[in-house]
Structure formats: C-alpha cells, structure tokens
mmCIF file of C-alpha atoms and ligand atoms in Angstrom:
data_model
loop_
_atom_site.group_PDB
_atom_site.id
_atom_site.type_symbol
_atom_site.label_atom_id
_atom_site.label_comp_id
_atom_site.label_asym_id
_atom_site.label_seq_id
_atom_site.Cartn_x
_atom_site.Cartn_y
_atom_site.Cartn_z
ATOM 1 C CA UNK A 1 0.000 0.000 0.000
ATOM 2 C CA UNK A 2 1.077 3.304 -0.633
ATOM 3 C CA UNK A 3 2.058 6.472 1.588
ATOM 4 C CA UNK A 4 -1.131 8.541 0.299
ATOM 5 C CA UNK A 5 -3.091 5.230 0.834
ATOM 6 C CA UNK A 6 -2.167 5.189 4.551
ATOM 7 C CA UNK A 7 -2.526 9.105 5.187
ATOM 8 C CA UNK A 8 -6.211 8.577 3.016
ATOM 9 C CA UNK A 9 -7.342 5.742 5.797
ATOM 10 C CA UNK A 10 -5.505 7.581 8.741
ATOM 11 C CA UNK A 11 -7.370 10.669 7.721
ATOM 12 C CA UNK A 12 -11.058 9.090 7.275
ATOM 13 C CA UNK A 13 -10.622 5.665 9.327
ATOM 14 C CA UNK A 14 -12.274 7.424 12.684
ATOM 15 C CA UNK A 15 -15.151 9.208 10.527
ATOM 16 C CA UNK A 16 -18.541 7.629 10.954
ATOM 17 C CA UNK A 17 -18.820 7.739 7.248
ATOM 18 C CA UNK A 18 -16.178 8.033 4.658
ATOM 19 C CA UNK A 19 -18.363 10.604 2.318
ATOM 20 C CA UNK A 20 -21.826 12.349 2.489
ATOM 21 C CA UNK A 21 -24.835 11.152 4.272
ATOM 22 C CA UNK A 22 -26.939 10.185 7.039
ATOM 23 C CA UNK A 23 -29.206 7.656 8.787
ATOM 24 C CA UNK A 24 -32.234 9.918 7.789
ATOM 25 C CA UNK A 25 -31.424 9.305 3.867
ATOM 26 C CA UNK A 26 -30.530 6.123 4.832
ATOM 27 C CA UNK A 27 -33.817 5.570 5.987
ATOM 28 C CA UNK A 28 -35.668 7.282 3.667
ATOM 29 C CA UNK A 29 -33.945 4.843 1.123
ATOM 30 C CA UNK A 30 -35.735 1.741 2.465
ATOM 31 C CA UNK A 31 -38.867 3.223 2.786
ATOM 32 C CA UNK A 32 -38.738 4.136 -0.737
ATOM 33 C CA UNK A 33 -37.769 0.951 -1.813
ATOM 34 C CA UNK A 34 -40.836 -0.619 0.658
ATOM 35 C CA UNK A 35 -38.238 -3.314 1.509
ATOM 36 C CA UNK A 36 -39.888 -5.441 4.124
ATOM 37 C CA UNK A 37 -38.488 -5.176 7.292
ATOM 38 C CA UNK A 38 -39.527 -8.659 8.291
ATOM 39 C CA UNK A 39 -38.992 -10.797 5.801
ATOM 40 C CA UNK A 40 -35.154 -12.735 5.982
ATOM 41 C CA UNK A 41 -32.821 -10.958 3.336
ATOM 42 C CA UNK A 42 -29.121 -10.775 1.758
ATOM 43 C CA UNK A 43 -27.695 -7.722 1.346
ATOM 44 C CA UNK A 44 -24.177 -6.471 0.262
ATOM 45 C CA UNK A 45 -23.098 -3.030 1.739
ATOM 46 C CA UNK A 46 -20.204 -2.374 -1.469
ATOM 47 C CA UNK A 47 -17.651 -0.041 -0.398
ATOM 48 C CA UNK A 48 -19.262 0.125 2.895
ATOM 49 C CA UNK A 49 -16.366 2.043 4.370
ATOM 50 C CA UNK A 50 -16.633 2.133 8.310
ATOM 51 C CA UNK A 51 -19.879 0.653 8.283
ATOM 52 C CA UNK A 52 -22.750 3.606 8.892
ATOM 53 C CA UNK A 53 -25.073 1.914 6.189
ATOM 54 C CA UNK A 54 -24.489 -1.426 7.482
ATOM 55 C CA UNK A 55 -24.749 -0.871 10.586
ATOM 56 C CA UNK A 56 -28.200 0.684 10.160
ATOM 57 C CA UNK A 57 -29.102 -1.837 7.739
ATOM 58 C CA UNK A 58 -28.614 -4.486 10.517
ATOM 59 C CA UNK A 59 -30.550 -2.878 12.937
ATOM 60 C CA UNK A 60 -33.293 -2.196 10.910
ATOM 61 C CA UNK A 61 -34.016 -5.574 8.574
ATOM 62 C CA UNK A 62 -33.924 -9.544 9.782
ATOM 63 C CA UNK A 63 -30.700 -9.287 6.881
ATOM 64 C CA UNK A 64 -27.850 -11.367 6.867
ATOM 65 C CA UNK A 65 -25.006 -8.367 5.685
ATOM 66 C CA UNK A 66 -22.302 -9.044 3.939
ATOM 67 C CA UNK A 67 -20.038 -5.413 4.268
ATOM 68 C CA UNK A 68 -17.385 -5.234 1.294
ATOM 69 C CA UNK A 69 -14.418 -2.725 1.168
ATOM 70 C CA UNK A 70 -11.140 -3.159 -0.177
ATOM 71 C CA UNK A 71 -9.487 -1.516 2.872
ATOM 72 C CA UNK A 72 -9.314 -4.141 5.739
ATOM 73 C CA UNK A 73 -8.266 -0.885 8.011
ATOM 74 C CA UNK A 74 -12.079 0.241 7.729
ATOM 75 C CA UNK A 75 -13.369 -3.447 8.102
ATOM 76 C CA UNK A 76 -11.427 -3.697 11.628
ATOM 77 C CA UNK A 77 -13.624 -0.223 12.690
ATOM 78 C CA UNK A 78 -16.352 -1.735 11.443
ATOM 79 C CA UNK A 79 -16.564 -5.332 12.620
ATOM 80 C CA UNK A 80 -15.632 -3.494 16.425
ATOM 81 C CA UNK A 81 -18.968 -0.985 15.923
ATOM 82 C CA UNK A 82 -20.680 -3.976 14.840
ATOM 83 C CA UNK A 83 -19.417 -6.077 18.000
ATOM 84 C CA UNK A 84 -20.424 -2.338 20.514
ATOM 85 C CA UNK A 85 -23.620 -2.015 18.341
ATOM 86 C CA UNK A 86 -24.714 -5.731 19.533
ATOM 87 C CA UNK A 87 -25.188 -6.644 15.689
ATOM 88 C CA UNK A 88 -22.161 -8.964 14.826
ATOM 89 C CA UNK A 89 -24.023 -11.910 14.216
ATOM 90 C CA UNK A 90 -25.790 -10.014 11.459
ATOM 91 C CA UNK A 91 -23.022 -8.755 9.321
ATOM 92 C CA UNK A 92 -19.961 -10.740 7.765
ATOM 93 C CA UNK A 93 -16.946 -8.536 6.405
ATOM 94 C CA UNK A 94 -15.203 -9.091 3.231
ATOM 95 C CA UNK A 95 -12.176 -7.237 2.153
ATOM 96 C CA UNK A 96 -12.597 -7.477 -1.603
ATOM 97 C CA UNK A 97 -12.349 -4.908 -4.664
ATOM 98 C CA UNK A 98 -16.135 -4.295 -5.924
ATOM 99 C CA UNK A 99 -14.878 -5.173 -9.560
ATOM 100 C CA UNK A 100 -14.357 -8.712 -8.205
ATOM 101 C CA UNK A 101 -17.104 -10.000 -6.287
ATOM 102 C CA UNK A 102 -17.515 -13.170 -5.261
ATOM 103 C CA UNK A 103 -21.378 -13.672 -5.303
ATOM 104 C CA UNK A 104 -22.962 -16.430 -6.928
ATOM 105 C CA UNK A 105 -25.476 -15.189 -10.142
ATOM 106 C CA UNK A 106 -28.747 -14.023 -7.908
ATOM 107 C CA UNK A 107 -27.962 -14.269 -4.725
ATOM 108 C CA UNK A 108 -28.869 -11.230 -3.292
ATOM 109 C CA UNK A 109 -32.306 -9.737 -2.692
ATOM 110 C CA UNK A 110 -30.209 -6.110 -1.800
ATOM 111 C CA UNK A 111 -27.342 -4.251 -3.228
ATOM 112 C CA UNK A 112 -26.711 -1.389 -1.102
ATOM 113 C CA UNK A 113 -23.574 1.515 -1.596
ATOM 114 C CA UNK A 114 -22.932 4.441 -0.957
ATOM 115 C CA UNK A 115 -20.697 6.557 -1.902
ATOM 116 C CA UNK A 116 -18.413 4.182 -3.737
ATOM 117 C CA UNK A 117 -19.293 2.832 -7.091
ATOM 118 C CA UNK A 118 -17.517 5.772 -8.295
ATOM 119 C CA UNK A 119 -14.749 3.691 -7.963
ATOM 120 C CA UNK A 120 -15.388 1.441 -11.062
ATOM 121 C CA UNK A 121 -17.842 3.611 -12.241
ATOM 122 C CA UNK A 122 -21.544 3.658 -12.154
ATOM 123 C CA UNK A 123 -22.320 2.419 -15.537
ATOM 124 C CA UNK A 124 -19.926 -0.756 -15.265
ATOM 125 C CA UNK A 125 -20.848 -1.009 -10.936
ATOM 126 C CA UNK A 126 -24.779 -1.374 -12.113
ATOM 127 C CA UNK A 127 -23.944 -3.349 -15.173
ATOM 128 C CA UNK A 128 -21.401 -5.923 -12.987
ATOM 129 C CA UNK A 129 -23.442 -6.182 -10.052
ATOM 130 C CA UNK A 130 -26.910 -7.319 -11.795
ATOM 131 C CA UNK A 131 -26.191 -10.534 -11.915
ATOM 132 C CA UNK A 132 -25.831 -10.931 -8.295
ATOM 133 C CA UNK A 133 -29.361 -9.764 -7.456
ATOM 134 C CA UNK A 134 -32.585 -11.811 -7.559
ATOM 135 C CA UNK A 135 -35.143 -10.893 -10.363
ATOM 136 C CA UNK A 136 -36.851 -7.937 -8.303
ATOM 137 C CA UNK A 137 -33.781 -7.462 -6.247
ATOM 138 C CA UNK A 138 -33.141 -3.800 -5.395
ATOM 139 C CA UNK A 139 -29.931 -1.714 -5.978
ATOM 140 C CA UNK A 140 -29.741 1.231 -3.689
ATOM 141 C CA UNK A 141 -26.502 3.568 -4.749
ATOM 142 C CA UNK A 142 -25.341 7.012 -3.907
ATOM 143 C CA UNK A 143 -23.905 8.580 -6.801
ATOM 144 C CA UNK A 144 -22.572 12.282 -7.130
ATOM 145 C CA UNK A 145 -25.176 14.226 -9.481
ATOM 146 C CA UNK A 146 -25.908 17.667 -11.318
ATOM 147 C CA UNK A 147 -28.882 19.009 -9.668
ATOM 148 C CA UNK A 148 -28.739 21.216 -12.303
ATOM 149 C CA UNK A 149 -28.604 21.348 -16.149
ATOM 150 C CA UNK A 150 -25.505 23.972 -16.579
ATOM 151 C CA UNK A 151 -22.916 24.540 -13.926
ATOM 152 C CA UNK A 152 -20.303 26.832 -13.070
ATOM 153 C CA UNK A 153 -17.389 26.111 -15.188
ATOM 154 C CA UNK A 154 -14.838 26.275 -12.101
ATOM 155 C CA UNK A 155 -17.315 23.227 -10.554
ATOM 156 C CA UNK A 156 -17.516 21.822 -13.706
ATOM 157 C CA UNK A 157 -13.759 21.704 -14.260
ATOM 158 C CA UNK A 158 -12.876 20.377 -11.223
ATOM 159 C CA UNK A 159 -15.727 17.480 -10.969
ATOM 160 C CA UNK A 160 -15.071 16.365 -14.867
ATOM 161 C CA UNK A 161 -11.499 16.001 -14.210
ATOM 162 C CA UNK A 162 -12.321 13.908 -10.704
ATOM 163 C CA UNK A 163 -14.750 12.240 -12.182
ATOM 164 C CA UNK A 164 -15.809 11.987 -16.109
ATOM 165 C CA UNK A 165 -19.224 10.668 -15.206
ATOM 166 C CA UNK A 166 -20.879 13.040 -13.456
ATOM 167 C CA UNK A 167 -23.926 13.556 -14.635
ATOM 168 C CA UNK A 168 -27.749 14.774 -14.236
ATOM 169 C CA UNK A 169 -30.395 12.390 -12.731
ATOM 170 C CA UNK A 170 -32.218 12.033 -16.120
ATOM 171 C CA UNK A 171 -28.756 10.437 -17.427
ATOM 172 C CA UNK A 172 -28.368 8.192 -14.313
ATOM 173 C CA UNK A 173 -32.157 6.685 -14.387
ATOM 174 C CA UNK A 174 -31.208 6.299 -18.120
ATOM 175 C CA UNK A 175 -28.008 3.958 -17.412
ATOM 176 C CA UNK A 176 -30.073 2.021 -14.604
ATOM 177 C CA UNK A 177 -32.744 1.243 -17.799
ATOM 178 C CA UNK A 178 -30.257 0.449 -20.511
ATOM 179 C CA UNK A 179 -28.656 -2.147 -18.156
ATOM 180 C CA UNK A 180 -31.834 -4.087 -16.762
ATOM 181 C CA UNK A 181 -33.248 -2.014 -13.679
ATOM 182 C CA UNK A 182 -36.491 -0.338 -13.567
ATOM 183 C CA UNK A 183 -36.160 2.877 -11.523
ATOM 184 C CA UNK A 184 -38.145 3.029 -7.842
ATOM 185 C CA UNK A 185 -37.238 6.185 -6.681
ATOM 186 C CA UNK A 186 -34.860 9.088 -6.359
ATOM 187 C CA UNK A 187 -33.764 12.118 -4.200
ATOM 188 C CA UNK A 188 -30.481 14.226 -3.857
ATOM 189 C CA UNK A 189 -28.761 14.115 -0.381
ATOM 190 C CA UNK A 190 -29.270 17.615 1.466
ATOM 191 C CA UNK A 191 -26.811 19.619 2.450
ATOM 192 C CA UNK A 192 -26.788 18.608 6.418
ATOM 193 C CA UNK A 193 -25.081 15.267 5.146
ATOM 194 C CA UNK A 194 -22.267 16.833 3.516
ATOM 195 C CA UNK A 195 -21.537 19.571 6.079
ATOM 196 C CA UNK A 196 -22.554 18.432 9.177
ATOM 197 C CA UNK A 197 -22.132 14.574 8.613
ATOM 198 C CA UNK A 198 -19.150 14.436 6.604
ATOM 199 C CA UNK A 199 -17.135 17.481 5.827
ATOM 200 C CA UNK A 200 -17.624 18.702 9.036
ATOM 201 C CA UNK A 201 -15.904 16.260 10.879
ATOM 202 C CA UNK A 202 -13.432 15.827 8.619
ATOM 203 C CA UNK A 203 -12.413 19.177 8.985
ATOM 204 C CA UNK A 204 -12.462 18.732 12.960
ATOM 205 C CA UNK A 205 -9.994 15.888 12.691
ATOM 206 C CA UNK A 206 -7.260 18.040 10.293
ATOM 207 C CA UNK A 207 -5.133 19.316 13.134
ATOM 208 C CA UNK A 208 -4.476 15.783 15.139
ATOM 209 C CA UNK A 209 -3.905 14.558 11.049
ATOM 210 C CA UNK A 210 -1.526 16.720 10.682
ATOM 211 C CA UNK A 211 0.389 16.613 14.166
ATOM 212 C CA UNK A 212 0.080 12.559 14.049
ATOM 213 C CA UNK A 213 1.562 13.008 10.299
ATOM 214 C CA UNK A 214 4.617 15.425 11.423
ATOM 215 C CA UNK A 215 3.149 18.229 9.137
ATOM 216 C CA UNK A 216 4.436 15.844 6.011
ATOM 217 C CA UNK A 217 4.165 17.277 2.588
ATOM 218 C CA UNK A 218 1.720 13.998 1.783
ATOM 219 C CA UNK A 219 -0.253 15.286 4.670
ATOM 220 C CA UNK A 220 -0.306 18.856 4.178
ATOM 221 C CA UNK A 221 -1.718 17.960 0.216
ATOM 222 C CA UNK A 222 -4.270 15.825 1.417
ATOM 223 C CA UNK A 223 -5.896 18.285 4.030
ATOM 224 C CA UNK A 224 -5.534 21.020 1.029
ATOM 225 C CA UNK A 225 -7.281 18.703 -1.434
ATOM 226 C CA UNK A 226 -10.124 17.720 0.682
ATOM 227 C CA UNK A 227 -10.211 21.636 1.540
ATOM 228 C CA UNK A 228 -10.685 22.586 -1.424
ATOM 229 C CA UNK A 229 -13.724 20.447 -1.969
ATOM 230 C CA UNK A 230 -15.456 21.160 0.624
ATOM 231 C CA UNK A 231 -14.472 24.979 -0.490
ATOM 232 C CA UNK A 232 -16.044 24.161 -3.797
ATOM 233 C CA UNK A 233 -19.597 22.495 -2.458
ATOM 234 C CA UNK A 234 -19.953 25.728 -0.173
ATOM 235 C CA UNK A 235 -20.044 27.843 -3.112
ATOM 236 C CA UNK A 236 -21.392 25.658 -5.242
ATOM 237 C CA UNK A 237 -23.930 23.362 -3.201
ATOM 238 C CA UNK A 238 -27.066 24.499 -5.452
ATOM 239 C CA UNK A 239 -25.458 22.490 -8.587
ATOM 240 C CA UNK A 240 -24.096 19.008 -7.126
ATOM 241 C CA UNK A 241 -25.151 16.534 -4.193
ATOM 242 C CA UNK A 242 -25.221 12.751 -4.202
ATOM 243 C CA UNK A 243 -28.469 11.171 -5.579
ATOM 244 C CA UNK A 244 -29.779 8.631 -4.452
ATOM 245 C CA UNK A 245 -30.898 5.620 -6.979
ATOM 246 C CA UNK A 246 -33.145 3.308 -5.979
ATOM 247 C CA UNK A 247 -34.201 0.766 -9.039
ATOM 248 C CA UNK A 248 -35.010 -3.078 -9.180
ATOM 249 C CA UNK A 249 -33.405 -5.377 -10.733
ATOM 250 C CA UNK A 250 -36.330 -6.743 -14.017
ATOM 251 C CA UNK A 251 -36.848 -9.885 -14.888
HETATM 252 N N1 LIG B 301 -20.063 3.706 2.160
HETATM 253 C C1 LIG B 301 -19.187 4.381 3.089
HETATM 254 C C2 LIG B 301 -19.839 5.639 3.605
HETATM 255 O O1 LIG B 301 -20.781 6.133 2.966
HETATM 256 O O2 LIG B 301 -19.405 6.125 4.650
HETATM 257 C C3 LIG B 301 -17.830 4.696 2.479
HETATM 258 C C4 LIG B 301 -17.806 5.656 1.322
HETATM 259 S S1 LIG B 301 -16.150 6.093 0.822
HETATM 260 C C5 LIG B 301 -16.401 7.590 -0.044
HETATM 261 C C6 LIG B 301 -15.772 4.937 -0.482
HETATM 262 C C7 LIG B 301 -15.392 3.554 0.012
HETATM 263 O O3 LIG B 301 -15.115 2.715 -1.103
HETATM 264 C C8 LIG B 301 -14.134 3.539 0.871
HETATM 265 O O4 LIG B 301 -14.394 2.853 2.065
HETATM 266 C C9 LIG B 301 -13.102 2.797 0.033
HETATM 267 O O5 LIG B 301 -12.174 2.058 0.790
HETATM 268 C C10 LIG B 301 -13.996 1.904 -0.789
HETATM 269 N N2 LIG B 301 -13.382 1.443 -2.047
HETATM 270 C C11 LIG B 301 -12.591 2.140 -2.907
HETATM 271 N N3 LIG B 301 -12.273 1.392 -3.985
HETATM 272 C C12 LIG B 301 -12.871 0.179 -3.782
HETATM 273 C C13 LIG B 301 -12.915 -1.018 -4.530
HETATM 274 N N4 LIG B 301 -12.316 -1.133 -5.708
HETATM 275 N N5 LIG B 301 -13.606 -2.064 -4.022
HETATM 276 C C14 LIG B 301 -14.237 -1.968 -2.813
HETATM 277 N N6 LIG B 301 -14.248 -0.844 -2.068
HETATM 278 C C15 LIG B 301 -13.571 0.217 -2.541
#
C-alpha cells in the first residue's frame, strides 16, 4: 500500500462515514424501496467504508449483511462498531475490490452503496453487479449528481477532471434502464449530510492529522485537497449533491 493510501485511511478511518450522508437518507432509502423489514434478506453493503449503512441496515431488517471494502483498516472499525452495536451476528466482512465480487449469479435480494461505485464507475458497478441480485432485487446507490442542467465552469472543471461521469439524474435513471433495472425512486442528499455529517468532521480531525503526520508534505496535500472540496460544495452546493438511486433489478 502506498504512503497517500495510509494518510487517506488515517485521515477518514475514525469518521462515521467516509463521504456524504446520514441515517435519515438512509432511511428514507428503504422506505422508498418498501423493503420489508420482516422478511429474511441478503444484502451487500459495497464499499461500505466504516460501516454507517451497514450498521443501520442491521438494525433495521432480519438481513444477513455481507459489508465489502477493499481496505481491511475500515473493516477492523467496522466489525468493532458492529461487535459495541450488539449486531455482529448479522453482518460478515469481506475485504474485496467491488470489480471482483464473489457472489454467486442471484444471490442477493439487496445491493446497497454508498458513496463508492464511483470507484469502477456507475455504468460498469450497475452493469457488474446485476447478476448478483434476484429478479426484483433492489440496488440502492449514492452517486454524485448535477442538480442542475448547466454549472459553473470552475465546478464543472474540477468534478469532470475527478470524475468523467458526473452527470444529471435524467442520465443516471437512463443507465439504470439500458442495463436491466427499472427505476423506484430518487432524491439528492441535502446539504446537512455533507456539512454536518461528513465534511464537518473531517475538517475537525485536520489538526491531530496533521500533528500525528509530522506536518508531512503527503499530509499537508491531502488536508488542502479535501479543503478545497469542501471549499467548492460551499459555493457551489445548489449544482451538485449525491443522488440517491433506488431501481429493481427486471426480470
Ligand atoms: N459507504 C461508506 C460511507 O458512505 O461512509 C464509504 C464511502 S467512501 C467515499 C468509499 C469507500 O469505497 C471507501 O471505504 C473505500 O475504501 C472503498 N473502495 C474504494 N475502492 C474500492 C474497490 N475497488 N472495491 C471496494 N471498495 C472500494
């Protein structure tokens, strides 16, 4: 692993989540997808980070949970939480990369992430992970969205060269179609789970980051980086959030 690697997990590993949201939206996710609470399910949390979906997830369905991250550091927080939380014996960790998952074809009445299929991308994340589901399954995925059809061309600049694709809504529902999903529902995360769930906290833990990193060059870029984010969404916030997709797997 390399040194930006470890600063990256030192930096985030004692956040309750690892990028935008909240138990609210969280919430509000399974109550749009009228997933029933009762019945016995399999769900896998992909790029589940430190384990705030999960962990909700666990308290809130009879599920059997399998969490998936390719960092093991975040696993460790999250099977301890799990262990405090009193709901180890419903979620099973796997260190794995999400572009090499070891599910058998539809096996899974839930795929659940947030925040992280950016990482392969969304189009090849909801393509890939179909065949895991059940027919009817449900996919529920954050994804960073345009809430707006022009933007800014400092915003836009900066998100196109993070991330090519960023997109509207209209262009996400469209992928989920073209690749076997029919859409459920949709919102965009507010602003309380960027500021005061994520970036907020973040900022909070810069200084010990920095002392615990002896002011390192690799340190000092990271904390400007992630600065300059959060710099951007202040300014910014009316154009871009997360969306949340919530679509079911057809037959
Ligand atoms: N879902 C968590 C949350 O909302 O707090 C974490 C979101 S964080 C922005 C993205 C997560 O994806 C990180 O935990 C990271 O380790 C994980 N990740 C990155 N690349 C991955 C990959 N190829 N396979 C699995 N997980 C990956």
């Amino acid at each position: 692993m390399d040194d930006d690697y470890k600063l990256l997990i030192d930096l985030h590993k004692q956040g309750y989540r690892q990028g935008p949201g909240r138990d609210a939206e969280t919430e509000q996710a399974l109550n749009l997808a009228m997933i029933d609470r009762a019945a016995p399910l399999k769900v896998a949390d992909i790029g589940c980070g430190t384990g705030a979906s999960a962990l909700l997830l666990a308290r809130l369905l009879n599920a059997q949970i399998t969490a998936v991250d390719l960092l093991q550091d975040f696993l460790d927080v999250l099977n301890e939480r799990a262990e405090s939380a009193g709901v180890a014996d419903r979620i099973s960790t796997l260190a794995c990369s999400m572009d090499n998952l070891p599910f058998a074809n539809e096996e899974l009445d839930i795929i659940w992430s947030e925040g992280a299929i950016y990482n392969i991308g969304f189009e090849k994340g909801v393509a890939e992970w179909r065949r895991f589901l059940k027919a009817g399954g449900l996919l529920v995925a954050t994804e960073i969205t345009w809430l707006t059809d022009s933007r800014p061309a400092e915003l836009q600049k900066h998100w196109d060269s993070e991330y090519s694709e960023i997109d509207v809504a209209s262009a996400k529902i469209r992928i989920l179609e073209k690749h076997g999903y029919s859409p459920v529902g949709y919102f965009a995360l507010p602003e309380q789970c960027w500021l005061g769930q994520y970036y907020r906290p973040m900022q909070a833990r810069f200084e010990d980051f920095l002392k615990r990193n002896g002011h390192s060059e690799e340190a000092r870029a990271i904390v400007a980086a992630e600065q300059q984010e959060i710099d951007l969404y202040e300014i910014y916030k009316a154009h871009i959030s997360y969306g949340v997709y919530i679509a079911k797997r057809t037959e």
